[in-house]
Amino acid sequence: MEKKPHFVRREFLPREVPSISLALLLAAVLLLNAFLYLYLNKFYSSLGRVEPDPGHCPFGHFKFGAVKNCSPWLSCEAINREVRKLKCVGEGAVKKVFLSEWKEKKVVLSQLTNSELKEDFLHGLRMLKALQSKHVVRLLGYCEQEFTILTEYHPLGSLRGLNETLHIPKYKGMNTWHRRLMLAMDYVSIIRYLHSSPLGTLVMCDSNDLDKVLSQYLLTSDFHVLVNDLDALPLVNRSAGRLVKCGHRELRGEFVAPEQRWPYGEDVPFEDDLMPPYDEKTDIWKIPDVSNFFLGHVEGSDIVRLHLFDIHAACKKKDPAERPTAQEVLDTYRKVLTLLIREAAMPGTREML
């Protein structure tokens, strides 16, 4: 009879230790989830980025840097008087781009180079004015008479230089699967914004190959993505039966969507009038290829690709109607980011529970 209390202690003592450990583990998981909620909510608010210009200026005004007051967009007279060209930093089919200076701040001055493409230039200006938001490069001024546009300068340049930038010692800490996935989410957020813009459903037509896509976007110093070139942004209006065609020449290659390719075979010469139009789902087709570039080949990027496999496979559906919306793609990216951050922060948690 005297051994019974001793027997009871041996029976229950081992069970008390795991229960304490489990309680501590659950508390840690709850704290982690609270941290993740705050952490990811901060990023999601920036990734959604549908609110007005970060300067919170009224339409037709801007501010940037440490400046507190909003200024009206610069007029022809102000641009000619106050903006000084420094050097040419790029030239495309439509415009030439100059690094310039305004009130001791670096800015970008774009000027039309081909008078035959002035409608494209003016269309880009109209889009830039109407779509000002955290997704779009900031407009500082313009002069329609002289076909000139003034925008904010971003020293890291276009996304074509992303990998080179991430190998600079100053930015090597950004070269992680997490940061790269965030950039891909920025890109998809921009596509989502264009597809549900204040003007309606817009299609990013300057996107016939990966290099061309990357040249349309800028990398900011705080590692976000902005769309910079809006010269080719036609409108889809389903209720009016209005679809689009990206240019008047034949498009080839696997990068462009199947519906953008000539459907009548090699034996029938291409004719623009016979080419069927299409909708914004061409942008969805290209998302996996652009995201693959963003993810690169850093540690963990293959795990991200594995988690994105199903949504990317859906983006590549031959029938455009079967592809997801940009919002659905973005939602999946967010879920994957949350999952992988949680697993990275608490490895083995699932097995322990």
mmCIF file of C-alpha atoms in Angstrom:
data_model
loop_
_atom_site.group_PDB
_atom_site.id
_atom_site.type_symbol
_atom_site.label_atom_id
_atom_site.label_comp_id
_atom_site.label_asym_id
_atom_site.label_seq_id
_atom_site.Cartn_x
_atom_site.Cartn_y
_atom_site.Cartn_z
ATOM 1 C CA MET A 1 0.000 0.000 0.000
ATOM 2 C CA GLU A 2 2.906 2.355 0.729
ATOM 3 C CA LYS A 3 4.219 1.965 -2.837
ATOM 4 C CA LYS A 4 1.016 3.248 -4.442
ATOM 5 C CA PRO A 5 1.776 7.017 -4.177
ATOM 6 C CA HIS A 6 5.199 6.300 -5.661
ATOM 7 C CA PHE A 7 3.516 4.373 -8.517
ATOM 8 C CA VAL A 8 1.144 7.300 -9.182
ATOM 9 C CA ARG A 9 4.043 9.770 -9.439
ATOM 10 C CA ARG A 10 5.826 7.524 -11.977
ATOM 11 C CA GLU A 11 2.582 7.246 -13.979
ATOM 12 C CA PHE A 12 1.810 10.980 -14.336
ATOM 13 C CA LEU A 13 5.129 12.785 -14.099
ATOM 14 C CA PRO A 14 6.221 12.024 -17.699
ATOM 15 C CA ARG A 15 2.880 13.391 -18.973
ATOM 16 C CA GLU A 16 3.278 16.732 -17.230
ATOM 17 C CA VAL A 17 6.491 17.638 -19.045
ATOM 18 C CA PRO A 18 5.140 17.250 -22.596
ATOM 19 C CA SER A 19 2.006 19.216 -21.657
ATOM 20 C CA ILE A 20 4.159 22.144 -20.520
ATOM 21 C CA SER A 21 6.267 21.903 -23.675
ATOM 22 C CA LEU A 22 3.145 21.781 -25.801
ATOM 23 C CA ALA A 23 1.731 24.843 -24.061
ATOM 24 C CA LEU A 24 4.959 26.738 -24.657
ATOM 25 C CA LEU A 25 4.991 25.639 -28.289
ATOM 26 C CA LEU A 26 1.398 26.747 -28.823
ATOM 27 C CA ALA A 27 2.174 30.096 -27.217
ATOM 28 C CA ALA A 28 5.148 30.487 -29.545
ATOM 29 C CA VAL A 29 2.967 29.643 -32.549
ATOM 30 C CA LEU A 30 0.376 32.225 -31.470
ATOM 31 C CA LEU A 31 3.072 34.878 -31.079
ATOM 32 C CA LEU A 32 4.505 33.929 -34.455
ATOM 33 C CA ASN A 33 1.097 34.194 -36.107
ATOM 34 C CA ALA A 34 0.574 37.629 -34.561
ATOM 35 C CA PHE A 35 3.979 38.713 -35.824
ATOM 36 C CA LEU A 36 3.266 37.319 -39.270
ATOM 37 C CA TYR A 37 -0.090 39.089 -39.375
ATOM 38 C CA LEU A 38 1.487 42.465 -38.640
ATOM 39 C CA TYR A 39 4.492 41.793 -40.875
ATOM 40 C CA LEU A 40 2.538 40.573 -43.886
ATOM 41 C CA ASN A 41 -0.242 43.117 -43.455
ATOM 42 C CA LYS A 42 2.376 45.835 -43.814
ATOM 43 C CA PHE A 43 3.641 44.279 -47.032
ATOM 44 C CA TYR A 44 0.170 43.513 -48.386
ATOM 45 C CA SER A 45 -0.910 47.113 -47.933
ATOM 46 C CA SER A 46 2.024 48.131 -50.125
ATOM 47 C CA LEU A 47 1.516 45.281 -52.573
ATOM 48 C CA GLY A 48 -2.151 46.080 -53.115
ATOM 49 C CA ARG A 49 -1.100 49.647 -53.825
ATOM 50 C CA VAL A 50 -4.386 50.827 -55.263
ATOM 51 C CA GLU A 51 -4.580 53.996 -53.192
ATOM 52 C CA PRO A 52 -3.694 57.380 -54.714
ATOM 53 C CA ASP A 53 -0.222 58.747 -55.172
ATOM 54 C CA PRO A 54 1.901 58.275 -52.021
ATOM 55 C CA GLY A 55 2.301 62.055 -51.798
ATOM 56 C CA HIS A 56 -1.497 62.298 -51.300
ATOM 57 C CA CYS A 57 -1.574 65.260 -53.637
ATOM 58 C CA PRO A 58 -4.692 66.278 -55.583
ATOM 59 C CA PHE A 59 -4.899 65.422 -59.269
ATOM 60 C CA GLY A 60 -2.470 67.503 -61.319
ATOM 61 C CA HIS A 61 0.017 67.874 -58.464
ATOM 62 C CA PHE A 62 3.008 65.971 -57.111
ATOM 63 C CA LYS A 63 5.610 65.857 -54.384
ATOM 64 C CA PHE A 64 8.544 63.574 -53.785
ATOM 65 C CA GLY A 65 11.623 63.220 -51.638
ATOM 66 C CA ALA A 66 11.643 65.298 -48.456
ATOM 67 C CA VAL A 67 9.439 68.014 -49.951
ATOM 68 C CA LYS A 68 6.317 68.593 -47.825
ATOM 69 C CA ASN A 69 4.202 70.688 -50.161
ATOM 70 C CA CYS A 70 2.510 69.558 -53.376
ATOM 71 C CA SER A 71 3.506 71.294 -56.599
ATOM 72 C CA PRO A 72 1.421 71.509 -59.797
ATOM 73 C CA TRP A 73 2.662 69.507 -62.757
ATOM 74 C CA LEU A 74 5.294 71.542 -64.549
ATOM 75 C CA SER A 75 4.093 73.368 -67.673
ATOM 76 C CA CYS A 76 5.903 73.831 -70.983
ATOM 77 C CA GLU A 77 7.305 77.132 -69.775
ATOM 78 C CA ALA A 78 8.505 75.708 -66.454
ATOM 79 C CA ILE A 79 10.122 72.682 -68.106
ATOM 80 C CA ASN A 80 11.978 74.838 -70.622
ATOM 81 C CA ARG A 81 13.089 77.301 -67.947
ATOM 82 C CA GLU A 82 13.845 75.031 -64.955
ATOM 83 C CA VAL A 83 14.846 71.601 -66.318
ATOM 84 C CA ARG A 84 18.417 70.997 -67.474
ATOM 85 C CA LYS A 85 19.365 67.936 -69.529
ATOM 86 C CA LEU A 86 22.406 66.036 -68.291
ATOM 87 C CA LYS A 87 22.784 63.069 -70.632
ATOM 88 C CA CYS A 88 20.843 60.650 -72.834
ATOM 89 C CA VAL A 89 20.206 57.385 -70.984
ATOM 90 C CA GLY A 90 17.999 55.539 -73.451
ATOM 91 C CA GLU A 91 16.155 55.587 -76.741
ATOM 92 C CA GLY A 92 13.271 53.517 -78.048
ATOM 93 C CA ALA A 93 11.044 53.498 -81.102
ATOM 94 C CA VAL A 94 8.867 56.306 -79.723
ATOM 95 C CA LYS A 95 11.019 58.505 -77.492
ATOM 96 C CA LYS A 96 14.479 59.440 -76.288
ATOM 97 C CA VAL A 97 15.118 59.585 -72.542
ATOM 98 C CA PHE A 98 17.408 62.077 -70.791
ATOM 99 C CA LEU A 99 18.662 62.113 -67.237
ATOM 100 C CA SER A 100 17.973 65.702 -66.238
ATOM 101 C CA GLU A 101 17.979 68.044 -63.255
ATOM 102 C CA TRP A 102 15.217 70.157 -61.720
ATOM 103 C CA LYS A 103 15.869 72.229 -58.596
ATOM 104 C CA GLU A 104 18.949 70.123 -57.794
ATOM 105 C CA LYS A 105 16.937 66.909 -58.058
ATOM 106 C CA LYS A 106 17.506 64.290 -60.737
ATOM 107 C CA VAL A 107 14.501 63.744 -62.996
ATOM 108 C CA VAL A 108 13.786 62.031 -66.317
ATOM 109 C CA LEU A 109 12.864 63.960 -69.453
ATOM 110 C CA SER A 110 11.320 61.972 -72.327
ATOM 111 C CA GLN A 111 10.966 63.456 -75.812
ATOM 112 C CA LEU A 112 9.316 62.145 -78.976
ATOM 113 C CA THR A 113 11.830 61.057 -81.622
ATOM 114 C CA ASN A 114 9.555 59.786 -84.395
ATOM 115 C CA SER A 115 6.773 62.139 -85.485
ATOM 116 C CA GLU A 116 4.920 59.218 -87.085
ATOM 117 C CA LEU A 117 4.417 57.785 -83.581
ATOM 118 C CA LYS A 118 3.135 60.933 -81.910
ATOM 119 C CA GLU A 119 -0.249 59.320 -81.236
ATOM 120 C CA ASP A 120 1.499 56.544 -79.304
ATOM 121 C CA PHE A 121 3.414 59.174 -77.352
ATOM 122 C CA LEU A 122 0.275 61.163 -76.519
ATOM 123 C CA HIS A 123 -1.589 57.975 -75.599
ATOM 124 C CA GLY A 124 1.203 57.142 -73.151
ATOM 125 C CA LEU A 125 0.920 60.621 -71.653
ATOM 126 C CA ARG A 126 -2.860 60.297 -71.264
ATOM 127 C CA MET A 127 -2.410 56.950 -69.511
ATOM 128 C CA LEU A 128 0.309 58.344 -67.272
ATOM 129 C CA LYS A 129 -1.915 61.217 -66.195
ATOM 130 C CA ALA A 130 -5.012 59.099 -65.612
ATOM 131 C CA LEU A 131 -3.340 56.160 -63.839
ATOM 132 C CA GLN A 132 -1.180 58.000 -61.299
ATOM 133 C CA SER A 133 -0.914 55.675 -58.283
ATOM 134 C CA LYS A 134 1.668 53.719 -56.351
ATOM 135 C CA HIS A 135 1.865 51.352 -59.315
ATOM 136 C CA VAL A 136 2.934 53.985 -61.829
ATOM 137 C CA VAL A 137 6.022 56.178 -62.149
ATOM 138 C CA ARG A 138 5.327 59.651 -60.809
ATOM 139 C CA LEU A 139 4.489 62.332 -63.349
ATOM 140 C CA LEU A 140 6.124 65.711 -62.669
ATOM 141 C CA GLY A 141 5.091 67.647 -65.755
ATOM 142 C CA TYR A 142 4.535 67.563 -69.513
ATOM 143 C CA CYS A 143 4.352 69.700 -72.638
ATOM 144 C CA GLU A 144 2.045 68.355 -75.328
ATOM 145 C CA GLN A 145 3.085 71.001 -77.862
ATOM 146 C CA GLU A 146 6.719 69.887 -77.658
ATOM 147 C CA PHE A 147 5.956 66.195 -76.977
ATOM 148 C CA THR A 148 7.832 66.204 -73.667
ATOM 149 C CA ILE A 149 7.161 64.289 -70.443
ATOM 150 C CA LEU A 150 8.913 64.771 -67.092
ATOM 151 C CA THR A 151 8.905 61.931 -64.548
ATOM 152 C CA GLU A 152 10.612 60.914 -61.323
ATOM 153 C CA TYR A 153 14.108 59.413 -61.576
ATOM 154 C CA HIS A 154 14.853 55.931 -60.196
ATOM 155 C CA PRO A 155 18.607 55.237 -60.167
ATOM 156 C CA LEU A 156 18.284 51.431 -60.227
ATOM 157 C CA GLY A 157 16.725 51.667 -63.674
ATOM 158 C CA SER A 158 14.561 49.083 -65.426
ATOM 159 C CA LEU A 159 14.014 45.497 -64.331
ATOM 160 C CA ARG A 160 16.387 44.313 -67.031
ATOM 161 C CA GLY A 161 19.214 45.113 -64.619
ATOM 162 C CA LEU A 162 17.683 43.340 -61.601
ATOM 163 C CA ASN A 163 20.184 40.472 -61.379
ATOM 164 C CA GLU A 164 23.147 42.788 -61.817
ATOM 165 C CA THR A 165 21.772 45.070 -59.085
ATOM 166 C CA LEU A 166 21.348 42.153 -56.679
ATOM 167 C CA HIS A 167 25.017 41.240 -57.123
ATOM 168 C CA ILE A 168 26.181 44.682 -56.007
ATOM 169 C CA PRO A 169 27.527 44.329 -52.414
ATOM 170 C CA LYS A 170 25.106 46.992 -51.154
ATOM 171 C CA TYR A 171 22.085 44.971 -52.313
ATOM 172 C CA LYS A 172 23.239 41.375 -51.801
ATOM 173 C CA GLY A 173 21.107 41.159 -48.672
ATOM 174 C CA MET A 174 18.050 41.620 -50.906
ATOM 175 C CA ASN A 175 18.957 38.608 -53.037
ATOM 176 C CA THR A 176 16.653 36.129 -51.279
ATOM 177 C CA TRP A 177 13.667 34.041 -52.372
ATOM 178 C CA HIS A 178 11.486 36.161 -50.095
ATOM 179 C CA ARG A 179 12.439 39.509 -51.617
ATOM 180 C CA ARG A 180 12.301 38.116 -55.146
ATOM 181 C CA LEU A 181 8.808 36.727 -54.570
ATOM 182 C CA MET A 182 7.751 40.139 -53.263
ATOM 183 C CA LEU A 183 8.932 41.715 -56.527
ATOM 184 C CA ALA A 184 6.905 39.158 -58.486
ATOM 185 C CA MET A 185 3.896 40.091 -56.356
ATOM 186 C CA ASP A 186 4.478 43.748 -57.174
ATOM 187 C CA TYR A 187 4.439 42.879 -60.867
ATOM 188 C CA VAL A 188 1.193 40.888 -60.577
ATOM 189 C CA SER A 189 -0.300 43.736 -58.511
ATOM 190 C CA ILE A 190 0.394 46.102 -61.406
ATOM 191 C CA ILE A 191 -1.270 43.736 -63.883
ATOM 192 C CA ARG A 192 -4.245 43.482 -61.510
ATOM 193 C CA TYR A 193 -4.402 47.273 -61.307
ATOM 194 C CA LEU A 194 -4.347 47.669 -65.096
ATOM 195 C CA HIS A 195 -7.075 45.061 -65.506
ATOM 196 C CA SER A 196 -9.333 46.952 -63.077
ATOM 197 C CA SER A 197 -8.095 50.496 -63.641
ATOM 198 C CA PRO A 198 -10.182 53.663 -63.351
ATOM 199 C CA LEU A 199 -10.304 53.683 -67.159
ATOM 200 C CA GLY A 200 -11.458 50.077 -67.488
ATOM 201 C CA THR A 201 -9.652 46.872 -68.438
ATOM 202 C CA LEU A 202 -6.273 47.740 -69.969
ATOM 203 C CA VAL A 203 -3.907 45.295 -71.697
ATOM 204 C CA MET A 204 -0.116 45.628 -71.455
ATOM 205 C CA CYS A 205 0.713 45.277 -75.143
ATOM 206 C CA ASP A 206 4.436 46.136 -75.066
ATOM 207 C CA SER A 207 5.171 42.596 -73.896
ATOM 208 C CA ASN A 208 6.095 40.406 -76.858
ATOM 209 C CA ASP A 209 9.197 38.979 -75.181
ATOM 210 C CA LEU A 210 10.690 38.904 -71.694
ATOM 211 C CA ASP A 211 13.283 41.599 -72.346
ATOM 212 C CA LYS A 212 10.594 43.941 -73.665
ATOM 213 C CA VAL A 213 8.427 43.335 -70.595
ATOM 214 C CA LEU A 214 11.289 44.053 -68.202
ATOM 215 C CA SER A 215 12.115 47.295 -69.998
ATOM 216 C CA GLN A 216 8.614 48.637 -69.234
ATOM 217 C CA TYR A 217 9.099 48.523 -65.459
ATOM 218 C CA LEU A 218 11.372 50.299 -62.978
ATOM 219 C CA LEU A 219 13.008 49.044 -59.790
ATOM 220 C CA THR A 220 12.754 51.595 -56.992
ATOM 221 C CA SER A 221 15.449 52.185 -54.382
ATOM 222 C CA ASP A 222 13.242 50.546 -51.726
ATOM 223 C CA PHE A 223 12.837 47.498 -53.984
ATOM 224 C CA HIS A 224 9.371 47.871 -55.390
ATOM 225 C CA VAL A 225 8.256 47.709 -59.011
ATOM 226 C CA LEU A 226 6.652 50.554 -60.975
ATOM 227 C CA VAL A 227 5.278 50.512 -64.501
ATOM 228 C CA ASN A 228 7.040 53.176 -66.523
ATOM 229 C CA ASP A 229 5.977 52.885 -70.168
ATOM 230 C CA LEU A 230 2.277 53.115 -70.982
ATOM 231 C CA ASP A 231 2.462 53.867 -74.710
ATOM 232 C CA ALA A 232 0.752 50.605 -75.715
ATOM 233 C CA LEU A 233 -2.191 50.130 -73.366
ATOM 234 C CA PRO A 234 -5.429 49.434 -75.290
ATOM 235 C CA LEU A 235 -8.814 49.083 -73.625
ATOM 236 C CA VAL A 236 -10.987 45.964 -73.507
ATOM 237 C CA ASN A 237 -14.713 46.665 -73.340
ATOM 238 C CA ARG A 238 -16.659 43.401 -73.330
ATOM 239 C CA SER A 239 -20.070 45.035 -72.976
ATOM 240 C CA ALA A 240 -19.402 46.908 -76.220
ATOM 241 C CA GLY A 241 -17.833 43.852 -77.853
ATOM 242 C CA ARG A 242 -14.459 45.569 -77.992
ATOM 243 C CA LEU A 243 -11.316 43.430 -77.815
ATOM 244 C CA VAL A 244 -7.724 44.352 -78.692
ATOM 245 C CA LYS A 245 -4.789 43.470 -80.917
ATOM 246 C CA CYS A 246 -1.233 44.276 -79.864
ATOM 247 C CA GLY A 247 0.081 45.924 -83.006
ATOM 248 C CA HIS A 248 -0.462 45.147 -86.656
ATOM 249 C CA ARG A 249 2.357 42.682 -87.226
ATOM 250 C CA GLU A 250 2.505 38.930 -86.735
ATOM 251 C CA LEU A 251 3.617 37.831 -83.274
ATOM 252 C CA ARG A 252 5.626 34.645 -82.838
ATOM 253 C CA GLY A 253 7.142 32.601 -80.039
ATOM 254 C CA GLU A 254 6.023 30.816 -76.891
ATOM 255 C CA PHE A 255 6.212 33.950 -74.762
ATOM 256 C CA VAL A 256 3.142 35.536 -76.351
ATOM 257 C CA ALA A 257 -0.209 33.891 -75.666
ATOM 258 C CA PRO A 258 -1.613 31.341 -78.174
ATOM 259 C CA GLU A 259 -4.453 33.687 -79.150
ATOM 260 C CA GLN A 260 -1.882 36.322 -80.127
ATOM 261 C CA ARG A 261 -0.332 34.041 -82.760
ATOM 262 C CA TRP A 262 -1.509 33.680 -86.345
ATOM 263 C CA PRO A 263 -4.132 30.902 -86.207
ATOM 264 C CA TYR A 264 -4.269 29.897 -89.878
ATOM 265 C CA GLY A 265 -0.937 28.143 -90.339
ATOM 266 C CA GLU A 266 2.208 28.780 -92.371
ATOM 267 C CA ASP A 267 0.451 28.286 -95.696
ATOM 268 C CA VAL A 268 -1.763 31.347 -95.196
ATOM 269 C CA PRO A 269 0.111 34.682 -95.305
ATOM 270 C CA PHE A 270 -0.465 36.939 -92.301
ATOM 271 C CA GLU A 271 -3.091 39.645 -92.760
ATOM 272 C CA ASP A 272 -3.879 42.003 -89.929
ATOM 273 C CA ASP A 273 -7.540 42.259 -90.943
ATOM 274 C CA LEU A 274 -7.933 38.485 -90.564
ATOM 275 C CA MET A 275 -6.186 38.295 -87.179
ATOM 276 C CA PRO A 276 -8.764 37.720 -84.394
ATOM 277 C CA PRO A 277 -8.665 40.143 -81.437
ATOM 278 C CA TYR A 278 -8.235 39.024 -77.818
ATOM 279 C CA ASP A 279 -8.561 40.252 -74.237
ATOM 280 C CA GLU A 280 -6.491 40.898 -71.097
ATOM 281 C CA LYS A 281 -5.876 37.195 -70.441
ATOM 282 C CA THR A 282 -2.800 37.532 -72.702
ATOM 283 C CA ASP A 283 -1.158 39.251 -69.712
ATOM 284 C CA ILE A 284 -2.003 36.263 -67.488
ATOM 285 C CA TRP A 285 -0.278 33.847 -69.898
ATOM 286 C CA LYS A 286 3.006 35.746 -69.435
ATOM 287 C CA ILE A 287 2.992 35.882 -65.629
ATOM 288 C CA PRO A 288 4.797 32.539 -65.043
ATOM 289 C CA ASP A 289 7.676 33.496 -67.355
ATOM 290 C CA VAL A 290 8.103 36.916 -65.768
ATOM 291 C CA SER A 291 7.855 35.474 -62.248
ATOM 292 C CA ASN A 292 10.426 32.825 -63.127
ATOM 293 C CA PHE A 293 12.829 35.653 -63.966
ATOM 294 C CA PHE A 294 12.065 37.374 -60.662
ATOM 295 C CA LEU A 295 12.644 34.211 -58.616
ATOM 296 C CA GLY A 296 16.047 33.601 -60.156
ATOM 297 C CA HIS A 297 18.225 30.790 -58.803
ATOM 298 C CA VAL A 298 18.767 31.648 -55.166
ATOM 299 C CA GLU A 299 18.353 29.252 -52.266
ATOM 300 C CA GLY A 300 14.669 28.507 -51.759
ATOM 301 C CA SER A 301 13.469 29.722 -55.150
ATOM 302 C CA ASP A 302 12.785 26.184 -56.377
ATOM 303 C CA ILE A 303 10.551 25.583 -53.344
ATOM 304 C CA VAL A 304 8.618 28.730 -54.252
ATOM 305 C CA ARG A 305 8.250 27.510 -57.839
ATOM 306 C CA LEU A 306 6.917 24.189 -56.547
ATOM 307 C CA HIS A 307 4.228 25.946 -54.503
ATOM 308 C CA LEU A 308 3.298 28.123 -57.484
ATOM 309 C CA PHE A 309 3.184 25.224 -59.940
ATOM 310 C CA ASP A 310 -0.612 24.834 -60.008
ATOM 311 C CA ILE A 311 -1.454 28.523 -60.425
ATOM 312 C CA HIS A 312 1.212 28.904 -63.101
ATOM 313 C CA ALA A 313 -0.129 25.853 -64.930
ATOM 314 C CA ALA A 314 -3.559 27.501 -64.861
ATOM 315 C CA CYS A 315 -2.051 30.698 -66.310
ATOM 316 C CA LYS A 316 -0.826 28.619 -69.257
ATOM 317 C CA LYS A 317 -4.238 27.210 -70.170
ATOM 318 C CA LYS A 318 -4.700 27.402 -73.932
ATOM 319 C CA ASP A 319 -8.264 28.657 -73.553
ATOM 320 C CA PRO A 320 -8.031 32.235 -72.183
ATOM 321 C CA ALA A 321 -11.357 31.853 -70.377
ATOM 322 C CA GLU A 322 -9.868 29.052 -68.251
ATOM 323 C CA ARG A 323 -6.969 31.180 -66.996
ATOM 324 C CA PRO A 324 -7.246 32.820 -63.569
ATOM 325 C CA THR A 325 -7.641 36.546 -63.078
ATOM 326 C CA ALA A 326 -4.694 38.630 -61.932
ATOM 327 C CA GLN A 327 -6.439 38.960 -58.547
ATOM 328 C CA GLU A 328 -6.579 35.161 -58.195
ATOM 329 C CA VAL A 329 -2.890 34.883 -59.064
ATOM 330 C CA LEU A 330 -2.024 37.573 -56.535
ATOM 331 C CA ASP A 331 -4.098 35.871 -53.828
ATOM 332 C CA THR A 332 -2.199 32.628 -54.422
ATOM 333 C CA TYR A 333 1.166 34.390 -54.280
ATOM 334 C CA ARG A 334 0.175 35.933 -50.941
ATOM 335 C CA LYS A 335 -0.856 32.565 -49.498
ATOM 336 C CA VAL A 336 2.418 30.998 -50.614
ATOM 337 C CA LEU A 337 4.451 33.836 -49.108
ATOM 338 C CA THR A 338 2.600 33.505 -45.785
ATOM 339 C CA LEU A 339 3.042 29.731 -45.723
ATOM 340 C CA LEU A 340 6.738 29.788 -46.550
ATOM 341 C CA ILE A 341 7.568 32.552 -44.076
ATOM 342 C CA ARG A 342 5.754 30.621 -41.350
ATOM 343 C CA GLU A 343 7.601 27.418 -42.200
ATOM 344 C CA ALA A 344 10.938 29.231 -42.348
ATOM 345 C CA ALA A 345 10.322 30.851 -38.965
ATOM 346 C CA MET A 346 9.149 27.664 -37.242
ATOM 347 C CA PRO A 347 10.719 24.667 -39.032
ATOM 348 C CA GLY A 348 9.305 21.354 -37.870
ATOM 349 C CA THR A 349 6.335 22.935 -36.079
ATOM 350 C CA ARG A 350 3.810 20.732 -37.842
ATOM 351 C CA GLU A 351 5.680 17.560 -36.890
ATOM 352 C CA MET A 352 6.008 18.684 -33.257
ATOM 353 C CA LEU A 353 2.289 19.339 -33.018
#
